[in-house]
Amino acid sequence: MPIGAVRARLPPDADVRPYRMTEFGAERFAEGVRIDGWHLWARSFDAMLARARADSPSDEYQVEYHVMGRGALPLAAYAGLALSGSARVTVHNPRKRTTALDSFRLEQPRAAPSEQPFFSVERVQRGGFDTDGVIALCIGLGQGFSEAVVVDFLRGQGSGCCALAEINASTEEQVVLDEEAAPAAMWQITRVLTELHNRFPRRRGVALFCAGPLSLAVMAGWAMPNYLRPIWLPNHDRTAQPPVYRPALNYPQASPRRMKPRILILSASPQNEATVDLQTELRAIEETLAAVRDRCDIINLLGFRGRDLAAELQKTSPDIVHVLCHGTDKSGLVAVHPGTLQAAELISREVVEAFEHAELPPRVVILHACHSAATAEALTRHVDTAIGVARAIAQKSAAEFTREFYGALAAGYEVRRAYDRTKLHLGMEETPGVEDIEAFYAAGGDRGAWIPFPKPRL
């Protein structure tokens, strides 16, 4: 990246502090289409931004953020969303095969900066779509968008598409998003977002389909108001035939990937181990979620084998994973051997790696297994919230926790409050072992703020 070209645009006495995602755990990716691992990039960006903010003496100086990179439009839009509360943000878009930059500051114009719009195509279409779902917003600089491909992607994610909006340049135009054009482009994007909110006031959630330079994706993310979130950021796979969109990122990371949360329950009680009372805990989940049963998908896999963990994560992309089995004194899990139906240990590292390589890691993992707290804590490198047990626990106590926790989720509580509420209630009832059930939260995640079953708006 031509950082020297950015420095040349700044005052000579500016305190310039460069930060690179690769310094915060982001691996380089060969040119092409990325299929999985997007969440790792997002976590690296979050860590980088947190460090930059911590290092910035904002009380003494005016802090300016300068964003530069290549490709990865979902990540660029994610960066814009993450920086949307920052007053001074400048985007630098490197031109291909040159060190020249197209640079402009992100600002909300108070009035139309010119009579000539930047985007010549501007439409909002509602008819012919689903009655429920998110809003699809397509923004480009002359690239075509297939309505059918966009709607198919959303339906494939378990969501509908209630409306489709497009802001684009015509295919005959050769437009450049630079310092002169940026105010007009920002004005149009902001006006369309306001119109979407006015026309669909009860819809929350936008899927942003972006095509064009990195600077356009950053601008679109930065302009997105809080009241339209959560934001889905799919990636266009041009190598597929025909081309398709694939899941990439969400903002915030805990935002729903589908309208109905998916819960994967993995349970095991090997023949040569003390019997695990699976039915009591499974019944507790079913009964407490009865009121919201039509708002979630429950996948129940009895007698899971070691290889089932990674396979089911990849196959079902669950939002919540609940593991019910014995634990080992080294924080491992006891699954079922596929041939003998006897105990087969999954060591802690294998459990963590299964979640690390999941294309879309779940938001919440519950390990109802003795001595599983260390594994739960390690899982927060890849999931937002993980709950485990520090020592041995009675099956009845585990089942009581399950009933209270899922009951709180069904009542509309966020994950963290549901956990805190459950611990409080069971502690007041002096439930044995409840103090050993521990929750851990990812440093760059949502800190348990996800609400699986929001209360319906009146």
GROMACS .gro file of C-alpha atoms in nm:
model
  458
    1MET     CA    1   0.000   0.000   0.000
    2PRO     CA    2   0.143   0.341  -0.095
    3ILE     CA    3   0.141   0.487   0.258
    4GLY     CA    4   0.399   0.744   0.146
    5ALA     CA    5   0.140   0.895  -0.087
    6VAL     CA    6  -0.095   0.941   0.209
    7ARG     CA    7   0.177   1.101   0.420
    8ALA     CA    8   0.244   1.349   0.141
    9ARG     CA    9  -0.115   1.476   0.174
   10LEU     CA   10  -0.085   1.545   0.547
   11PRO     CA   11   0.071   1.840   0.733
   12PRO     CA   12   0.446   1.796   0.790
   13ASP     CA   13   0.402   1.798   1.169
   14ALA     CA   14   0.119   1.540   1.171
   15ASP     CA   15   0.166   1.248   1.411
   16VAL     CA   16   0.107   0.962   1.168
   17ARG     CA   17   0.058   0.614   1.312
   18PRO     CA   18   0.012   0.337   1.054
   19TYR     CA   19  -0.177   0.021   1.148
   20ARG     CA   20  -0.200  -0.291   0.932
   21MET     CA   21  -0.447  -0.575   0.976
   22THR     CA   22  -0.167  -0.827   0.927
   23GLU     CA   23  -0.021  -0.701   1.256
   24PHE     CA   24  -0.342  -0.807   1.430
   25GLY     CA   25  -0.372  -1.164   1.309
   26ALA     CA   26  -0.515  -1.120   0.957
   27GLU     CA   27  -0.364  -1.367   0.715
   28ARG     CA   28  -0.289  -1.260   0.361
   29PHE     CA   29  -0.521  -1.408   0.102
   30ALA     CA   30  -0.425  -1.485  -0.256
   31GLU     CA   31  -0.611  -1.296  -0.525
   32GLY     CA   32  -0.944  -1.457  -0.596
   33VAL     CA   33  -1.272  -1.520  -0.414
   34ARG     CA   34  -1.264  -1.596  -0.043
   35ILE     CA   35  -1.516  -1.857   0.065
   36ASP     CA   36  -1.466  -1.880   0.443
   37GLY     CA   37  -1.270  -1.715   0.722
   38TRP     CA   38  -1.427  -1.371   0.679
   39HIS     CA   39  -1.499  -1.348   1.051
   40LEU     CA   40  -1.126  -1.376   1.121
   41TRP     CA   41  -1.062  -1.070   0.903
   42ALA     CA   42  -1.338  -0.883   1.086
   43ARG     CA   43  -1.191  -0.972   1.425
   44SER     CA   44  -0.849  -0.849   1.307
   45PHE     CA   45  -1.000  -0.521   1.190
   46ASP     CA   46  -1.184  -0.477   1.521
   47ALA     CA   47  -0.862  -0.539   1.715
   48MET     CA   48  -0.671  -0.296   1.494
   49LEU     CA   49  -0.934  -0.023   1.534
   50ALA     CA   50  -0.949  -0.076   1.911
   51ARG     CA   51  -0.572  -0.034   1.934
   52ALA     CA   52  -0.578   0.277   1.716
   53ARG     CA   53  -0.848   0.434   1.933
   54ALA     CA   54  -0.664   0.343   2.252
   55ASP     CA   55  -0.345   0.498   2.117
   56SER     CA   56  -0.515   0.820   2.007
   57PRO     CA   57  -0.486   1.116   2.249
   58SER     CA   58  -0.829   1.242   2.150
   59ASP     CA   59  -0.846   1.489   2.438
   60GLU     CA   60  -0.543   1.677   2.307
   61TYR     CA   61  -0.563   1.648   1.930
   62GLN     CA   62  -0.811   1.608   1.648
   63VAL     CA   63  -0.789   1.245   1.543
   64GLU     CA   64  -0.832   1.158   1.178
   65TYR     CA   65  -0.869   0.806   1.043
   66HIS     CA   66  -0.734   0.728   0.697
   67VAL     CA   67  -0.852   0.403   0.536
   68MET     CA   68  -0.671   0.235   0.248
   69GLY     CA   69  -0.662  -0.115   0.102
   70ARG     CA   70  -0.749  -0.330  -0.199
   71GLY     CA   71  -1.038  -0.561  -0.282
   72ALA     CA   72  -1.256  -0.741  -0.023
   73LEU     CA   73  -1.561  -0.516  -0.058
   74PRO     CA   74  -1.753  -0.676   0.235
   75LEU     CA   75  -1.458  -0.597   0.461
   76ALA     CA   76  -1.440  -0.240   0.324
   77ALA     CA   77  -1.809  -0.186   0.401
   78TYR     CA   78  -1.753  -0.340   0.746
   79ALA     CA   79  -1.474  -0.087   0.804
   80GLY     CA   80  -1.706   0.198   0.707
   81LEU     CA   81  -1.973   0.073   0.948
   82ALA     CA   82  -1.720   0.038   1.231
   83LEU     CA   83  -1.593   0.394   1.171
   84SER     CA   84  -1.937   0.550   1.130
   85GLY     CA   85  -1.921   0.717   1.471
   86SER     CA   86  -1.590   0.884   1.392
   87ALA     CA   87  -1.607   1.248   1.288
   88ARG     CA   88  -1.303   1.257   1.059
   89VAL     CA   89  -1.254   0.970   0.816
   90THR     CA   90  -1.071   0.991   0.482
   91VAL     CA   91  -1.072   0.712   0.227
   92HIS     CA   92  -0.784   0.651  -0.013
   93ASN     CA   93  -0.851   0.424  -0.309
   94PRO     CA   94  -0.529   0.306  -0.483
   95ARG     CA   95  -0.566   0.295  -0.858
   96LYS     CA   96  -0.467  -0.033  -1.017
   97ARG     CA   97  -0.104  -0.073  -1.123
   98THR     CA   98  -0.011   0.274  -0.997
   99THR     CA   99   0.069   0.459  -0.673
  100ALA     CA  100  -0.190   0.730  -0.750
  101LEU     CA  101  -0.479   0.767  -0.504
  102ASP     CA  102  -0.840   0.881  -0.532
  103SER     CA  103  -0.895   1.036  -0.189
  104PHE     CA  104  -1.188   1.207  -0.019
  105ARG     CA  105  -1.321   1.275   0.330
  106LEU     CA  106  -1.646   1.115   0.439
  107GLU     CA  107  -1.892   1.390   0.530
  108GLN     CA  108  -2.270   1.420   0.540
  109PRO     CA  109  -2.370   1.714   0.315
  110ARG     CA  110  -2.647   1.931   0.457
  111ALA     CA  111  -2.788   2.004   0.112
  112ALA     CA  112  -2.752   1.872  -0.242
  113PRO     CA  113  -2.400   1.976  -0.344
  114SER     CA  114  -2.493   2.009  -0.714
  115GLU     CA  115  -2.792   1.984  -0.944
  116GLN     CA  116  -2.629   1.696  -1.131
  117PRO     CA  117  -2.663   1.363  -0.944
  118PHE     CA  118  -2.363   1.134  -0.927
  119PHE     CA  119  -2.564   0.813  -0.974
  120SER     CA  120  -2.790   0.812  -1.281
  121VAL     CA  121  -2.982   0.501  -1.172
  122GLU     CA  122  -3.192   0.530  -0.856
  123ARG     CA  123  -3.490   0.305  -0.786
  124VAL     CA  124  -3.677   0.147  -0.496
  125GLN     CA  125  -3.893  -0.151  -0.584
  126ARG     CA  126  -4.133  -0.322  -0.347
  127GLY     CA  127  -4.386  -0.519  -0.548
  128GLY     CA  128  -4.328  -0.883  -0.633
  129PHE     CA  129  -4.115  -0.965  -0.328
  130ASP     CA  130  -4.173  -1.129   0.008
  131THR     CA  131  -4.406  -0.969   0.261
  132ASP     CA  132  -4.138  -1.008   0.527
  133GLY     CA  133  -3.760  -0.997   0.529
  134VAL     CA  134  -3.474  -0.752   0.492
  135ILE     CA  135  -3.415  -0.471   0.243
  136ALA     CA  136  -3.170  -0.545  -0.039
  137LEU     CA  137  -2.959  -0.239  -0.127
  138CYS     CA  138  -2.742  -0.259  -0.440
  139ILE     CA  139  -2.478   0.011  -0.494
  140GLY     CA  140  -2.239   0.018  -0.790
  141LEU     CA  141  -2.058   0.223  -1.052
  142GLY     CA  142  -2.202   0.073  -1.369
  143GLN     CA  143  -2.193  -0.293  -1.267
  144GLY     CA  144  -2.515  -0.484  -1.323
  145PHE     CA  145  -2.710  -0.651  -1.042
  146SER     CA  146  -2.932  -0.954  -1.099
  147GLU     CA  147  -3.254  -0.919  -0.904
  148ALA     CA  148  -3.307  -1.296  -0.910
  149VAL     CA  149  -2.957  -1.369  -0.776
  150VAL     CA  150  -2.998  -1.115  -0.495
  151VAL     CA  151  -3.337  -1.251  -0.386
  152ASP     CA  152  -3.217  -1.613  -0.415
  153PHE     CA  153  -2.924  -1.535  -0.186
  154LEU     CA  154  -3.149  -1.389   0.083
  155ARG     CA  155  -3.396  -1.674   0.066
  156GLY     CA  156  -3.106  -1.918   0.083
  157GLN     CA  157  -3.007  -1.757   0.412
  158GLY     CA  158  -3.354  -1.815   0.555
  159SER     CA  159  -3.470  -1.456   0.501
  160GLY     CA  160  -3.711  -1.290   0.269
  161CYS     CA  161  -3.659  -0.974   0.063
  162CYS     CA  162  -3.927  -0.714   0.131
  163ALA     CA  163  -3.783  -0.451  -0.107
  164LEU     CA  164  -3.496  -0.390  -0.347
  165ALA     CA  165  -3.322  -0.055  -0.389
  166GLU     CA  166  -3.052   0.022  -0.644
  167ILE     CA  167  -2.814   0.318  -0.670
  168ASN     CA  168  -2.592   0.284  -0.974
  169ALA     CA  169  -2.428   0.450  -1.268
  170SER     CA  170  -2.537   0.346  -1.615
  171THR     CA  171  -2.323   0.092  -1.795
  172GLU     CA  172  -2.235   0.351  -2.061
  173GLU     CA  173  -2.087   0.596  -1.808
  174GLN     CA  174  -1.724   0.613  -1.703
  175VAL     CA  175  -1.748   0.765  -1.356
  176VAL     CA  176  -1.474   0.806  -1.096
  177LEU     CA  177  -1.543   0.842  -0.724
  178ASP     CA  178  -1.296   1.111  -0.625
  179GLU     CA  179  -1.282   1.421  -0.406
  180GLU     CA  180  -1.497   1.623  -0.646
  181ALA     CA  181  -1.767   1.357  -0.689
  182ALA     CA  182  -1.782   1.226  -0.330
  183PRO     CA  183  -2.024   1.488  -0.185
  184ALA     CA  184  -2.287   1.423  -0.455
  185ALA     CA  185  -2.250   1.045  -0.414
  186MET     CA  186  -2.284   1.068  -0.035
  187TRP     CA  187  -2.590   1.292  -0.070
  188GLN     CA  188  -2.770   1.040  -0.291
  189ILE     CA  189  -2.683   0.742  -0.075
  190THR     CA  190  -2.800   0.921   0.240
  191ARG     CA  191  -3.124   1.033   0.075
  192VAL     CA  192  -3.208   0.679  -0.042
  193LEU     CA  193  -3.134   0.536   0.304
  194THR     CA  194  -3.368   0.793   0.458
  195GLU     CA  195  -3.637   0.704   0.203
  196LEU     CA  196  -3.602   0.335   0.285
  197HIS     CA  197  -3.653   0.404   0.653
  198ASN     CA  198  -3.957   0.623   0.584
  199ARG     CA  199  -4.117   0.366   0.352
  200PHE     CA  200  -4.037   0.063   0.567
  201PRO     CA  201  -4.024   0.198   0.925
  202ARG     CA  202  -4.070  -0.142   1.090
  203ARG     CA  203  -3.808  -0.324   0.889
  204ARG     CA  204  -3.473  -0.376   1.056
  205GLY     CA  205  -3.194  -0.520   0.850
  206VAL     CA  206  -3.030  -0.435   0.519
  207ALA     CA  207  -2.833  -0.662   0.288
  208LEU     CA  208  -2.572  -0.442   0.117
  209PHE     CA  209  -2.464  -0.565  -0.228
  210CYS     CA  210  -2.172  -0.349  -0.339
  211ALA     CA  211  -1.977  -0.345  -0.668
  212GLY     CA  212  -1.703  -0.099  -0.756
  213PRO     CA  213  -1.400   0.048  -0.581
  214LEU     CA  214  -1.312  -0.004  -0.216
  215SER     CA  215  -1.387   0.362  -0.144
  216LEU     CA  216  -1.752   0.317  -0.251
  217ALA     CA  217  -1.798   0.024  -0.011
  218VAL     CA  218  -1.644   0.221   0.278
  219MET     CA  219  -1.871   0.518   0.198
  220ALA     CA  220  -2.183   0.299   0.185
  221GLY     CA  221  -2.100   0.141   0.521
  222TRP     CA  222  -2.017   0.474   0.684
  223ALA     CA  223  -2.346   0.627   0.564
  224MET     CA  224  -2.559   0.343   0.704
  225PRO     CA  225  -2.767   0.470   1.003
  226ASN     CA  226  -2.804   0.269   1.322
  227TYR     CA  227  -3.180   0.232   1.282
  228LEU     CA  228  -3.136   0.017   0.968
  229ARG     CA  229  -2.902  -0.232   1.131
  230PRO     CA  230  -2.819  -0.521   1.136
  231ILE     CA  231  -2.634  -0.514   0.801
  232TRP     CA  232  -2.555  -0.822   0.593
  233LEU     CA  233  -2.247  -0.795   0.374
  234PRO     CA  234  -2.243  -1.076   0.115
  235ASN     CA  235  -1.957  -1.139  -0.126
  236HIS     CA  236  -1.995  -1.179  -0.502
  237ASP     CA  237  -1.841  -1.504  -0.625
  238ARG     CA  238  -1.756  -1.439  -0.990
  239THR     CA  239  -1.583  -1.777  -1.026
  240ALA     CA  240  -1.910  -1.968  -0.982
  241GLN     CA  241  -2.115  -2.049  -1.290
  242PRO     CA  242  -2.349  -1.873  -1.287
  243PRO     CA  243  -2.206  -1.608  -1.048
  244VAL     CA  244  -2.365  -1.610  -0.702
  245TYR     CA  245  -2.347  -1.424  -0.371
  246ARG     CA  246  -2.206  -1.603  -0.068
  247PRO     CA  247  -2.226  -1.514   0.303
  248ALA     CA  248  -1.928  -1.307   0.419
  249LEU     CA  249  -1.979  -1.061   0.706
  250ASN     CA  250  -2.247  -0.905   0.923
  251TYR     CA  251  -2.241  -0.581   1.118
  252PRO     CA  252  -2.242  -0.603   1.405
  253GLN     CA  253  -2.089  -0.949   1.390
  254ALA     CA  254  -2.371  -1.085   1.601
  255SER     CA  255  -2.639  -0.970   1.363
  256PRO     CA  256  -2.878  -1.244   1.245
  257ARG     CA  257  -2.779  -1.433   0.935
  258ARG     CA  258  -3.135  -1.555   0.902
  259MET     CA  259  -3.473  -1.454   1.030
  260LYS     CA  260  -3.510  -1.774   1.237
  261PRO     CA  261  -3.221  -1.867   1.470
  262ARG     CA  262  -3.095  -2.221   1.420
  263ILE     CA  263  -3.013  -2.428   1.729
  264LEU     CA  264  -2.794  -2.738   1.695
  265ILE     CA  265  -2.810  -2.984   1.988
  266LEU     CA  266  -2.536  -3.248   2.001
  267SER     CA  267  -2.583  -3.511   2.273
  268ALA     CA  268  -2.399  -3.831   2.359
  269SER     CA  269  -2.425  -4.100   2.626
  270PRO     CA  270  -2.176  -4.382   2.547
  271GLN     CA  271  -2.262  -4.732   2.663
  272ASN     CA  272  -1.954  -4.770   2.886
  273GLU     CA  273  -2.007  -4.439   3.074
  274ALA     CA  274  -2.256  -4.333   3.340
  275THR     CA  275  -2.587  -4.261   3.169
  276VAL     CA  276  -2.647  -3.898   3.075
  277ASP     CA  277  -3.010  -3.798   3.125
  278LEU     CA  278  -3.051  -3.663   2.774
  279GLN     CA  279  -3.428  -3.666   2.766
  280THR     CA  280  -3.472  -3.434   3.066
  281GLU     CA  281  -3.252  -3.161   2.920
  282LEU     CA  282  -3.385  -3.201   2.565
  283ARG     CA  283  -3.739  -3.178   2.701
  284ALA     CA  284  -3.642  -2.862   2.892
  285ILE     CA  285  -3.525  -2.699   2.569
  286GLU     CA  286  -3.835  -2.799   2.374
  287GLU     CA  287  -4.076  -2.688   2.648
  288THR     CA  288  -3.916  -2.351   2.718
  289LEU     CA  289  -3.896  -2.268   2.348
  290ALA     CA  290  -4.255  -2.377   2.279
  291ALA     CA  291  -4.380  -2.018   2.267
  292VAL     CA  292  -4.126  -1.928   1.995
  293ARG     CA  293  -4.107  -2.268   1.826
  294ASP     CA  294  -4.225  -2.123   1.495
  295ARG     CA  295  -3.946  -1.863   1.515
  296CYS     CA  296  -3.650  -2.103   1.535
  297ASP     CA  297  -3.515  -2.422   1.382
  298ILE     CA  298  -3.396  -2.697   1.619
  299ILE     CA  299  -3.163  -2.969   1.491
  300ASN     CA  300  -3.119  -3.256   1.737
  301LEU     CA  301  -2.837  -3.508   1.683
  302LEU     CA  302  -2.836  -3.791   1.937
  303GLY     CA  303  -2.524  -4.000   1.990
  304PHE     CA  304  -2.291  -3.761   1.812
  305ARG     CA  305  -1.950  -3.886   1.702
  306GLY     CA  306  -1.630  -3.684   1.703
  307ARG     CA  307  -1.643  -3.615   1.331
  308ASP     CA  308  -2.005  -3.497   1.357
  309LEU     CA  309  -1.904  -3.174   1.531
  310ALA     CA  310  -1.716  -3.021   1.238
  311ALA     CA  311  -1.951  -3.177   0.983
  312GLU     CA  312  -2.269  -3.038   1.143
  313LEU     CA  313  -2.116  -2.693   1.191
  314GLN     CA  314  -2.040  -2.683   0.820
  315LYS     CA  315  -2.368  -2.839   0.712
  316THR     CA  316  -2.614  -2.644   0.928
  317SER     CA  317  -2.434  -2.314   1.015
  318PRO     CA  318  -2.615  -2.292   1.351
  319ASP     CA  319  -2.653  -1.975   1.556
  320ILE     CA  320  -2.653  -2.164   1.888
  321VAL     CA  321  -2.470  -2.490   1.958
  322HIS     CA  322  -2.568  -2.685   2.270
  323VAL     CA  323  -2.344  -2.981   2.355
  324LEU     CA  324  -2.472  -3.228   2.614
  325CYS     CA  325  -2.229  -3.501   2.714
  326HIS     CA  326  -1.969  -3.609   2.969
  327GLY     CA  327  -1.650  -3.408   3.005
  328THR     CA  328  -1.295  -3.512   3.086
  329ASP     CA  329  -1.073  -3.366   3.356
  330LYS     CA  330  -0.864  -3.206   3.077
  331SER     CA  331  -1.160  -3.008   2.936
  332GLY     CA  332  -1.230  -3.256   2.659
  333LEU     CA  333  -1.571  -3.385   2.552
  334VAL     CA  334  -1.687  -3.746   2.542
  335ALA     CA  335  -1.856  -3.842   2.216
  336VAL     CA  336  -1.963  -4.183   2.086
  337HIS     CA  337  -1.727  -4.412   1.897
  338PRO     CA  338  -1.890  -4.487   1.559
  339GLY     CA  339  -1.814  -4.859   1.570
  340THR     CA  340  -1.850  -4.962   1.933
  341LEU     CA  341  -2.091  -4.697   2.067
  342GLN     CA  342  -1.851  -4.656   2.358
  343ALA     CA  343  -1.671  -4.344   2.475
  344ALA     CA  344  -1.446  -4.154   2.234
  345GLU     CA  345  -1.270  -3.846   2.370
  346LEU     CA  346  -1.252  -3.518   2.184
  347ILE     CA  347  -0.961  -3.325   2.331
  348SER     CA  348  -1.006  -2.952   2.390
  349ARG     CA  349  -0.785  -2.850   2.096
  350GLU     CA  350  -0.993  -3.058   1.855
  351VAL     CA  351  -1.313  -2.897   1.977
  352VAL     CA  352  -1.172  -2.545   1.935
  353GLU     CA  353  -1.033  -2.622   1.588
  354ALA     CA  354  -1.372  -2.750   1.471
  355PHE     CA  355  -1.523  -2.409   1.547
  356GLU     CA  356  -1.222  -2.224   1.407
  357HIS     CA  357  -1.270  -2.381   1.064
  358ALA     CA  358  -1.648  -2.336   1.052
  359GLU     CA  359  -1.748  -2.119   0.756
  360LEU     CA  360  -2.000  -1.928   0.970
  361PRO     CA  361  -1.918  -1.981   1.338
  362PRO     CA  362  -2.215  -1.980   1.576
  363ARG     CA  363  -2.279  -1.687   1.806
  364VAL     CA  364  -2.337  -1.891   2.122
  365VAL     CA  365  -2.191  -2.225   2.234
  366ILE     CA  366  -2.313  -2.403   2.548
  367LEU     CA  367  -2.097  -2.691   2.673
  368HIS     CA  368  -2.297  -2.882   2.930
  369ALA     CA  369  -2.009  -3.111   3.019
  370CYS     CA  370  -1.807  -3.129   3.339
  371HIS     CA  371  -1.471  -2.946   3.337
  372SER     CA  372  -1.552  -2.771   3.006
  373ALA     CA  373  -1.494  -2.409   3.116
  374ALA     CA  374  -1.138  -2.393   2.979
  375THR     CA  375  -1.257  -2.510   2.638
  376ALA     CA  376  -1.544  -2.259   2.646
  377GLU     CA  377  -1.300  -1.977   2.720
  378ALA     CA  378  -1.075  -2.086   2.430
  379LEU     CA  379  -1.377  -2.090   2.197
  380THR     CA  380  -1.422  -1.713   2.234
  381ARG     CA  381  -1.141  -1.671   1.982
  382HIS     CA  382  -1.401  -1.781   1.727
  383VAL     CA  383  -1.751  -1.730   1.877
  384ASP     CA  384  -1.906  -1.435   2.060
  385THR     CA  385  -2.031  -1.618   2.369
  386ALA     CA  386  -1.935  -1.957   2.516
  387ILE     CA  387  -2.071  -2.114   2.834
  388GLY     CA  388  -1.897  -2.401   3.014
  389VAL     CA  389  -1.874  -2.575   3.352
  390ALA     CA  390  -1.566  -2.531   3.571
  391ARG     CA  391  -1.601  -2.855   3.769
  392ALA     CA  392  -1.833  -3.153   3.791
  393ILE     CA  393  -2.204  -3.070   3.802
  394ALA     CA  394  -2.517  -3.267   3.875
  395GLN     CA  395  -2.737  -3.342   3.573
  396LYS     CA  396  -3.039  -3.195   3.749
  397SER     CA  397  -2.859  -2.864   3.799
  398ALA     CA  398  -2.752  -2.855   3.435
  399ALA     CA  399  -3.111  -2.920   3.327
  400GLU     CA  400  -3.238  -2.639   3.555
  401PHE     CA  401  -2.987  -2.399   3.399
  402THR     CA  402  -3.103  -2.502   3.052
  403ARG     CA  403  -3.468  -2.445   3.137
  404GLU     CA  404  -3.407  -2.100   3.289
  405PHE     CA  405  -3.163  -1.983   3.021
  406TYR     CA  406  -3.374  -2.078   2.719
  407GLY     CA  407  -3.682  -1.946   2.896
  408ALA     CA  408  -3.514  -1.607   2.927
  409LEU     CA  409  -3.412  -1.612   2.560
  410ALA     CA  410  -3.769  -1.697   2.459
  411ALA     CA  411  -3.891  -1.403   2.669
  412GLY     CA  412  -3.684  -1.166   2.456
  413TYR     CA  413  -3.371  -1.123   2.668
  414GLU     CA  414  -3.028  -1.073   2.514
  415VAL     CA  415  -2.781  -1.357   2.569
  416ARG     CA  416  -2.581  -1.190   2.847
  417ARG     CA  417  -2.888  -1.081   3.044
  418ALA     CA  418  -3.042  -1.427   3.001
  419TYR     CA  419  -2.726  -1.581   3.150
  420ASP     CA  420  -2.708  -1.330   3.437
  421ARG     CA  421  -3.080  -1.373   3.509
  422THR     CA  422  -3.046  -1.752   3.512
  423LYS     CA  423  -2.750  -1.745   3.749
  424LEU     CA  424  -2.938  -1.508   3.982
  425HIS     CA  425  -3.255  -1.717   3.994
  426LEU     CA  426  -3.075  -2.048   4.043
  427GLY     CA  427  -2.847  -1.893   4.304
  428MET     CA  428  -3.149  -1.769   4.500
  429GLU     CA  429  -3.286  -2.124   4.490
  430GLU     CA  430  -2.946  -2.256   4.606
  431THR     CA  431  -2.916  -2.488   4.308
  432PRO     CA  432  -2.596  -2.688   4.368
  433GLY     CA  433  -2.311  -2.630   4.124
  434VAL     CA  434  -2.464  -2.327   3.952
  435GLU     CA  435  -2.166  -2.113   4.057
  436ASP     CA  436  -1.945  -2.335   3.837
  437ILE     CA  437  -2.137  -2.251   3.517
  438GLU     CA  438  -1.933  -1.972   3.357
  439ALA     CA  439  -1.988  -1.750   3.055
  440PHE     CA  440  -1.704  -1.611   2.842
  441TYR     CA  441  -1.728  -1.333   2.583
  442ALA     CA  442  -1.507  -1.261   2.282
  443ALA     CA  443  -1.305  -0.939   2.310
  444GLY     CA  444  -1.408  -0.830   1.960
  445GLY     CA  445  -1.757  -0.974   1.968
  446ASP     CA  446  -2.096  -0.848   2.076
  447ARG     CA  447  -2.038  -0.917   2.449
  448GLY     CA  448  -2.361  -1.115   2.469
  449ALA     CA  449  -2.577  -0.840   2.318
  450TRP     CA  450  -2.748  -1.063   2.060
  451ILE     CA  451  -3.124  -1.110   2.109
  452PRO     CA  452  -3.230  -1.439   1.941
  453PHE     CA  453  -3.604  -1.371   1.985
  454PRO     CA  454  -3.674  -0.996   1.983
  455LYS     CA  455  -4.008  -0.893   2.120
  456PRO     CA  456  -4.249  -0.808   1.835
  457ARG     CA  457  -4.291  -0.437   1.772
  458LEU     CA  458  -4.638  -0.302   1.839
   0.00000   0.00000   0.00000
